[in-house]
mmCIF file of C-alpha atoms in Angstrom:
data_model
loop_
_atom_site.group_PDB
_atom_site.id
_atom_site.type_symbol
_atom_site.label_atom_id
_atom_site.label_comp_id
_atom_site.label_asym_id
_atom_site.label_seq_id
_atom_site.Cartn_x
_atom_site.Cartn_y
_atom_site.Cartn_z
ATOM 1 C CA ASP A 30 -0.655 16.765 -12.260
ATOM 2 C CA ALA A 31 -0.414 13.209 -13.565
ATOM 3 C CA GLY A 32 0.008 11.676 -10.138
ATOM 4 C CA VAL A 33 2.169 8.578 -9.715
ATOM 5 C CA THR A 34 2.674 6.691 -12.959
ATOM 6 C CA GLN A 35 4.054 3.200 -13.481
ATOM 7 C CA SER A 36 5.119 1.267 -16.544
ATOM 8 C CA PRO A 37 4.467 -1.155 -17.976
ATOM 9 C CA THR A 38 0.882 -1.961 -16.961
ATOM 10 C CA HIS A 39 1.268 -5.678 -17.485
ATOM 11 C CA LEU A 40 4.268 -7.915 -18.025
ATOM 12 C CA ILE A 41 4.705 -11.624 -18.689
ATOM 13 C CA LYS A 42 8.087 -13.277 -18.085
ATOM 14 C CA THR A 43 9.405 -16.801 -17.701
ATOM 15 C CA ARG A 44 11.285 -18.248 -14.770
ATOM 16 C CA GLY A 45 14.935 -17.194 -14.575
ATOM 17 C CA GLN A 46 14.457 -14.009 -16.559
ATOM 18 C CA GLN A 47 15.063 -10.492 -15.286
ATOM 19 C CA VAL A 48 12.549 -7.644 -15.212
ATOM 20 C CA THR A 49 12.649 -3.861 -14.731
ATOM 21 C CA LEU A 50 9.633 -1.882 -13.560
ATOM 22 C CA ARG A 51 9.459 1.904 -13.640
ATOM 23 C CA CYS A 52 7.826 4.565 -11.499
ATOM 24 C CA SER A 53 7.492 8.328 -11.860
ATOM 25 C CA PRO A 54 6.509 10.058 -8.616
ATOM 26 C CA LYS A 55 3.928 12.747 -8.184
ATOM 27 C CA SER A 56 5.223 16.237 -8.918
ATOM 28 C CA GLY A 57 7.026 17.661 -5.872
ATOM 29 C CA HIS A 58 7.682 14.263 -4.290
ATOM 30 C CA ASP A 59 11.238 13.094 -3.609
ATOM 31 C CA THR A 60 10.723 9.693 -1.944
ATOM 32 C CA VAL A 61 9.666 6.473 -3.644
ATOM 33 C CA SER A 62 8.617 3.237 -1.954
ATOM 34 C CA TRP A 63 7.947 -0.092 -3.647
ATOM 35 C CA TYR A 64 5.455 -2.727 -2.512
ATOM 36 C CA GLN A 65 4.630 -6.254 -3.689
ATOM 37 C CA GLN A 66 1.009 -7.392 -3.521
ATOM 38 C CA ALA A 67 0.338 -11.090 -4.101
ATOM 39 C CA LEU A 68 -3.177 -12.098 -5.099
ATOM 40 C CA GLY A 69 -5.569 -11.847 -2.176
ATOM 41 C CA GLN A 70 -2.949 -10.316 0.127
ATOM 42 C CA GLY A 71 -2.078 -6.842 1.343
ATOM 43 C CA PRO A 72 0.934 -5.025 -0.093
ATOM 44 C CA GLN A 73 4.319 -5.859 1.435
ATOM 45 C CA PHE A 74 7.064 -3.260 1.715
ATOM 46 C CA ILE A 75 10.087 -3.976 -0.507
ATOM 47 C CA PHE A 76 12.274 -0.864 -0.123
ATOM 48 C CA GLN A 77 12.319 2.908 -0.105
ATOM 49 C CA TYR A 78 14.507 5.357 -2.033
ATOM 50 C CA TYR A 79 15.440 8.912 -1.158
ATOM 51 C CA GLU A 80 18.226 11.062 -2.592
ATOM 52 C CA GLU A 81 19.126 8.219 -4.960
ATOM 53 C CA GLU A 82 19.856 5.841 -2.101
ATOM 54 C CA GLU A 83 18.024 2.871 -0.615
ATOM 55 C CA ARG A 84 17.366 3.891 2.948
ATOM 56 C CA GLN A 85 15.356 0.966 4.239
ATOM 57 C CA ARG A 86 14.399 -2.479 3.046
ATOM 58 C CA GLY A 87 11.751 -5.057 3.828
ATOM 59 C CA ASN A 88 12.211 -8.799 4.019
ATOM 60 C CA PHE A 89 13.050 -9.409 0.361
ATOM 61 C CA PRO A 90 16.082 -11.202 -1.122
ATOM 62 C CA ASP A 91 18.910 -9.474 -2.941
ATOM 63 C CA ARG A 92 17.307 -10.511 -6.254
ATOM 64 C CA PHE A 93 15.194 -7.416 -5.708
ATOM 65 C CA SER A 94 17.136 -4.229 -6.323
ATOM 66 C CA GLY A 95 16.290 -0.681 -7.209
ATOM 67 C CA HIS A 96 17.488 2.657 -8.321
ATOM 68 C CA GLN A 97 16.413 6.260 -8.023
ATOM 69 C CA PHE A 98 17.380 8.852 -10.589
ATOM 70 C CA PRO A 99 18.137 12.573 -10.088
ATOM 71 C CA ASN A 100 14.609 13.419 -11.297
ATOM 72 C CA TYR A 101 13.270 11.206 -8.435
ATOM 73 C CA SER A 102 11.904 8.528 -10.751
ATOM 74 C CA SER A 103 12.708 4.976 -9.745
ATOM 75 C CA GLU A 104 13.211 1.475 -11.089
ATOM 76 C CA LEU A 105 12.638 -1.886 -9.475
ATOM 77 C CA ASN A 106 14.712 -4.768 -10.833
ATOM 78 C CA VAL A 107 14.073 -8.411 -10.118
ATOM 79 C CA ASN A 108 16.619 -11.025 -11.209
ATOM 80 C CA ALA A 109 16.235 -14.789 -11.589
ATOM 81 C CA LEU A 110 12.457 -14.623 -11.547
ATOM 82 C CA LEU A 111 10.513 -17.263 -9.643
ATOM 83 C CA LEU A 112 6.883 -18.251 -10.041
ATOM 84 C CA GLY A 113 6.271 -16.725 -6.601
ATOM 85 C CA ASP A 114 7.314 -13.307 -7.873
ATOM 86 C CA SER A 115 4.006 -13.068 -9.752
ATOM 87 C CA ALA A 116 2.212 -10.145 -8.141
ATOM 88 C CA LEU A 117 1.042 -6.578 -8.488
ATOM 89 C CA TYR A 118 3.972 -4.242 -7.872
ATOM 90 C CA LEU A 119 2.963 -0.887 -6.454
ATOM 91 C CA CYS A 120 4.975 2.282 -6.293
ATOM 92 C CA ALA A 121 4.193 5.010 -3.762
ATOM 93 C CA SER A 122 5.633 8.491 -3.652
ATOM 94 C CA SER A 123 5.799 11.054 -0.878
ATOM 95 C CA PHE A 124 7.522 14.275 0.044
ATOM 96 C CA SER A 125 10.216 13.946 2.692
ATOM 97 C CA GLY A 126 8.725 16.889 4.581
ATOM 98 C CA SER A 127 5.372 15.111 4.839
ATOM 99 C CA PRO A 128 6.163 11.383 4.870
ATOM 100 C CA ASP A 129 2.760 10.261 6.126
ATOM 101 C CA THR A 130 1.017 11.242 2.904
ATOM 102 C CA GLN A 131 1.816 8.634 0.271
ATOM 103 C CA TYR A 132 0.271 8.448 -3.163
ATOM 104 C CA PHE A 133 0.115 5.094 -4.911
ATOM 105 C CA GLY A 134 0.429 4.379 -8.597
ATOM 106 C CA PRO A 135 -1.829 1.981 -10.511
ATOM 107 C CA GLY A 136 0.705 -0.828 -10.279
ATOM 108 C CA THR A 137 2.414 -3.224 -12.677
ATOM 109 C CA ARG A 138 0.965 -6.726 -12.928
ATOM 110 C CA LEU A 139 3.854 -9.193 -13.315
ATOM 111 C CA THR A 140 3.117 -12.766 -14.319
ATOM 112 C CA VAL A 141 5.939 -15.315 -14.200
ATOM 113 C CA LEU A 142 5.355 -18.511 -16.190
ATOM 114 C CA LYS B 239 6.536 -9.531 14.390
ATOM 115 C CA GLN B 240 4.595 -6.628 12.942
ATOM 116 C CA GLU B 241 1.074 -7.724 12.102
ATOM 117 C CA VAL B 242 -2.080 -6.044 10.897
ATOM 118 C CA THR B 243 -5.232 -8.166 10.782
ATOM 119 C CA GLN B 244 -8.523 -7.346 9.115
ATOM 120 C CA ILE B 245 -11.895 -8.896 9.882
ATOM 121 C CA PRO B 246 -13.992 -9.953 8.066
ATOM 122 C CA ALA B 247 -12.042 -11.094 5.013
ATOM 123 C CA ALA B 248 -15.141 -10.693 2.846
ATOM 124 C CA LEU B 249 -18.557 -9.104 3.228
ATOM 125 C CA SER B 250 -21.649 -9.105 1.022
ATOM 126 C CA VAL B 251 -24.511 -6.781 1.940
ATOM 127 C CA PRO B 252 -27.615 -5.257 0.350
ATOM 128 C CA GLU B 253 -27.552 -1.624 -0.617
ATOM 129 C CA GLY B 254 -28.341 0.815 2.170
ATOM 130 C CA GLU B 255 -26.802 -1.093 5.063
ATOM 131 C CA ASN B 256 -24.408 0.500 7.516
ATOM 132 C CA LEU B 257 -21.118 -1.396 7.735
ATOM 133 C CA VAL B 258 -18.224 -1.790 10.135
ATOM 134 C CA LEU B 259 -14.847 -3.060 8.974
ATOM 135 C CA ASN B 260 -12.302 -3.992 11.616
ATOM 136 C CA CYS B 261 -8.537 -3.693 11.750
ATOM 137 C CA SER B 262 -6.233 -4.749 14.582
ATOM 138 C CA PHE B 263 -2.492 -4.338 14.990
ATOM 139 C CA THR B 264 0.011 -5.848 17.375
ATOM 140 C CA ASP B 265 2.880 -3.361 17.259
ATOM 141 C CA SER B 266 2.565 -0.386 19.601
ATOM 142 C CA ALA B 267 5.143 1.398 17.450
ATOM 143 C CA ILE B 268 2.471 2.058 14.843
ATOM 144 C CA TYR B 269 1.946 5.810 15.036
ATOM 145 C CA ASN B 270 -0.879 6.335 12.558
ATOM 146 C CA LEU B 271 -3.466 4.252 10.771
ATOM 147 C CA GLN B 272 -4.658 4.700 7.217
ATOM 148 C CA TRP B 273 -7.547 3.200 5.316
ATOM 149 C CA PHE B 274 -7.288 2.585 1.572
ATOM 150 C CA ARG B 275 -9.679 1.471 -1.124
ATOM 151 C CA GLN B 276 -8.538 -0.812 -3.945
ATOM 152 C CA ASP B 277 -10.602 -1.657 -6.992
ATOM 153 C CA PRO B 278 -9.811 -4.987 -8.731
ATOM 154 C CA GLY B 279 -6.342 -4.976 -10.278
ATOM 155 C CA LYS B 280 -5.841 -1.296 -9.491
ATOM 156 C CA GLY B 281 -3.702 0.835 -7.213
ATOM 157 C CA LEU B 282 -4.639 2.167 -3.794
ATOM 158 C CA THR B 283 -6.715 5.237 -3.033
ATOM 159 C CA SER B 284 -6.290 6.759 0.412
ATOM 160 C CA LEU B 285 -9.605 7.244 2.220
ATOM 161 C CA LEU B 286 -8.746 8.390 5.720
ATOM 162 C CA LEU B 287 -5.579 8.937 7.755
ATOM 163 C CA ILE B 288 -5.767 8.967 11.560
ATOM 164 C CA GLN B 289 -2.801 10.201 13.535
ATOM 165 C CA SER B 290 -2.111 8.638 16.929
ATOM 166 C CA SER B 291 -3.110 11.922 18.575
ATOM 167 C CA GLN B 292 -6.546 11.696 16.962
ATOM 168 C CA ARG B 293 -9.466 9.433 17.793
ATOM 169 C CA GLU B 294 -11.329 9.550 14.502
ATOM 170 C CA GLN B 295 -11.603 11.048 11.053
ATOM 171 C CA THR B 296 -14.643 11.548 8.849
ATOM 172 C CA SER B 297 -15.079 11.969 5.117
ATOM 173 C CA GLY B 298 -18.595 11.954 3.728
ATOM 174 C CA ARG B 299 -20.210 8.606 4.533
ATOM 175 C CA LEU B 300 -16.947 7.228 5.927
ATOM 176 C CA ASN B 301 -15.810 7.422 9.532
ATOM 177 C CA ALA B 302 -12.654 5.817 10.893
ATOM 178 C CA SER B 303 -11.676 5.496 14.526
ATOM 179 C CA LEU B 304 -8.400 4.576 16.177
ATOM 180 C CA ASP B 305 -7.734 3.164 19.643
ATOM 181 C CA LYS B 306 -3.991 2.747 19.997
ATOM 182 C CA SER B 307 -4.218 1.336 23.497
ATOM 183 C CA SER B 308 -6.211 -1.657 22.287
ATOM 184 C CA GLY B 309 -4.535 -1.819 18.871
ATOM 185 C CA ARG B 310 -7.792 -1.416 16.949
ATOM 186 C CA SER B 311 -9.274 0.690 14.197
ATOM 187 C CA THR B 312 -12.696 0.552 12.605
ATOM 188 C CA LEU B 313 -14.000 1.916 9.323
ATOM 189 C CA TYR B 314 -17.702 2.734 9.368
ATOM 190 C CA ILE B 315 -19.516 3.070 6.043
ATOM 191 C CA ALA B 316 -22.967 4.600 6.248
ATOM 192 C CA ALA B 317 -25.773 3.842 3.786
ATOM 193 C CA SER B 318 -23.669 1.580 1.565
ATOM 194 C CA GLN B 319 -23.987 1.817 -2.224
ATOM 195 C CA PRO B 320 -23.031 -0.583 -5.052
ATOM 196 C CA GLY B 321 -20.218 1.835 -5.933
ATOM 197 C CA ASP B 322 -18.644 1.090 -2.546
ATOM 198 C CA SER B 323 -17.831 -2.447 -3.740
ATOM 199 C CA ALA B 324 -14.049 -2.819 -3.511
ATOM 200 C CA THR B 325 -11.333 -4.139 -1.219
ATOM 201 C CA TYR B 326 -10.632 -2.014 1.833
ATOM 202 C CA LEU B 327 -7.134 -2.140 3.286
ATOM 203 C CA CYS B 328 -5.874 -0.739 6.541
ATOM 204 C CA ALA B 329 -2.208 0.114 7.008
ATOM 205 C CA GLY B 330 -0.243 1.129 10.075
ATOM 206 C CA ALA B 331 2.713 3.452 9.735
ATOM 207 C CA MET B 332 5.786 2.826 11.810
ATOM 208 C CA PHE B 333 9.343 4.015 11.967
ATOM 209 C CA SER B 334 12.040 1.542 11.047
ATOM 210 C CA GLY B 335 15.685 2.575 10.993
ATOM 211 C CA GLY B 336 14.607 6.185 11.327
ATOM 212 C CA TYR B 337 12.229 6.143 8.380
ATOM 213 C CA ASN B 338 8.549 5.340 8.066
ATOM 214 C CA LYS B 339 6.942 2.425 6.243
ATOM 215 C CA LEU B 340 3.427 1.042 5.948
ATOM 216 C CA ILE B 341 2.348 -2.360 7.270
ATOM 217 C CA PHE B 342 -0.811 -3.570 5.527
ATOM 218 C CA GLY B 343 -3.571 -5.947 6.440
ATOM 219 C CA ALA B 344 -4.849 -8.455 3.874
ATOM 220 C CA GLY B 345 -8.012 -6.439 3.285
ATOM 221 C CA THR B 346 -11.775 -6.847 3.447
ATOM 222 C CA ARG B 347 -13.505 -7.544 0.114
ATOM 223 C CA LEU B 348 -16.820 -5.731 0.124
ATOM 224 C CA ALA B 349 -19.677 -6.422 -2.264
ATOM 225 C CA VAL B 350 -22.765 -4.203 -2.069
ATOM 226 C CA HIS B 351 -25.630 -5.532 -4.180
ATOM 227 C CA PRO B 352 -28.656 -3.525 -5.340
#
């Protein structure tokens, strides 16, 4: 079992660009949550996907959007990048029947110049 | 506002010391508390999960307690080792709109020197 995987590992973009980050959940998991972790801070909840729908969202602007595919993998899209979007983006997966057990991926380090 | 606070923000200790990391939360809707370890630039590894019906959980040299009434949790690390050096994050789980999410503290950066 490969666990939760994320790609790419690192990414450098410039202000105004758009970025797509990808996450494959742990085998058997059907729910994916995304978190943003700024340097020196704890992760902040962005949104959660289940059955290909966003079912709850944190305090993030509409520039942040996502998608979940039939195989449960997920994408996080960020439009009109700002310098403040530089962070480690973490994906967590869980099984809907056991939502308290979340497994985190290694993260994608996004740097916006 | 949902808040989770961790004290201290950083800790440097010699090998062999017993440590206590503190976590406090303001929202009584938090129904369980989880401790994670994060190595620099890496993802999160779950250490211990304490349900609201439990008082503590133990795994090896780690022991975590939860007091929901006072909004506090502590992580106790016995006989610390250099390999314990990492950031330790606590996170409270709460229901929002019928679904659960994690609220994280900012973490405690631990350095254990030989």
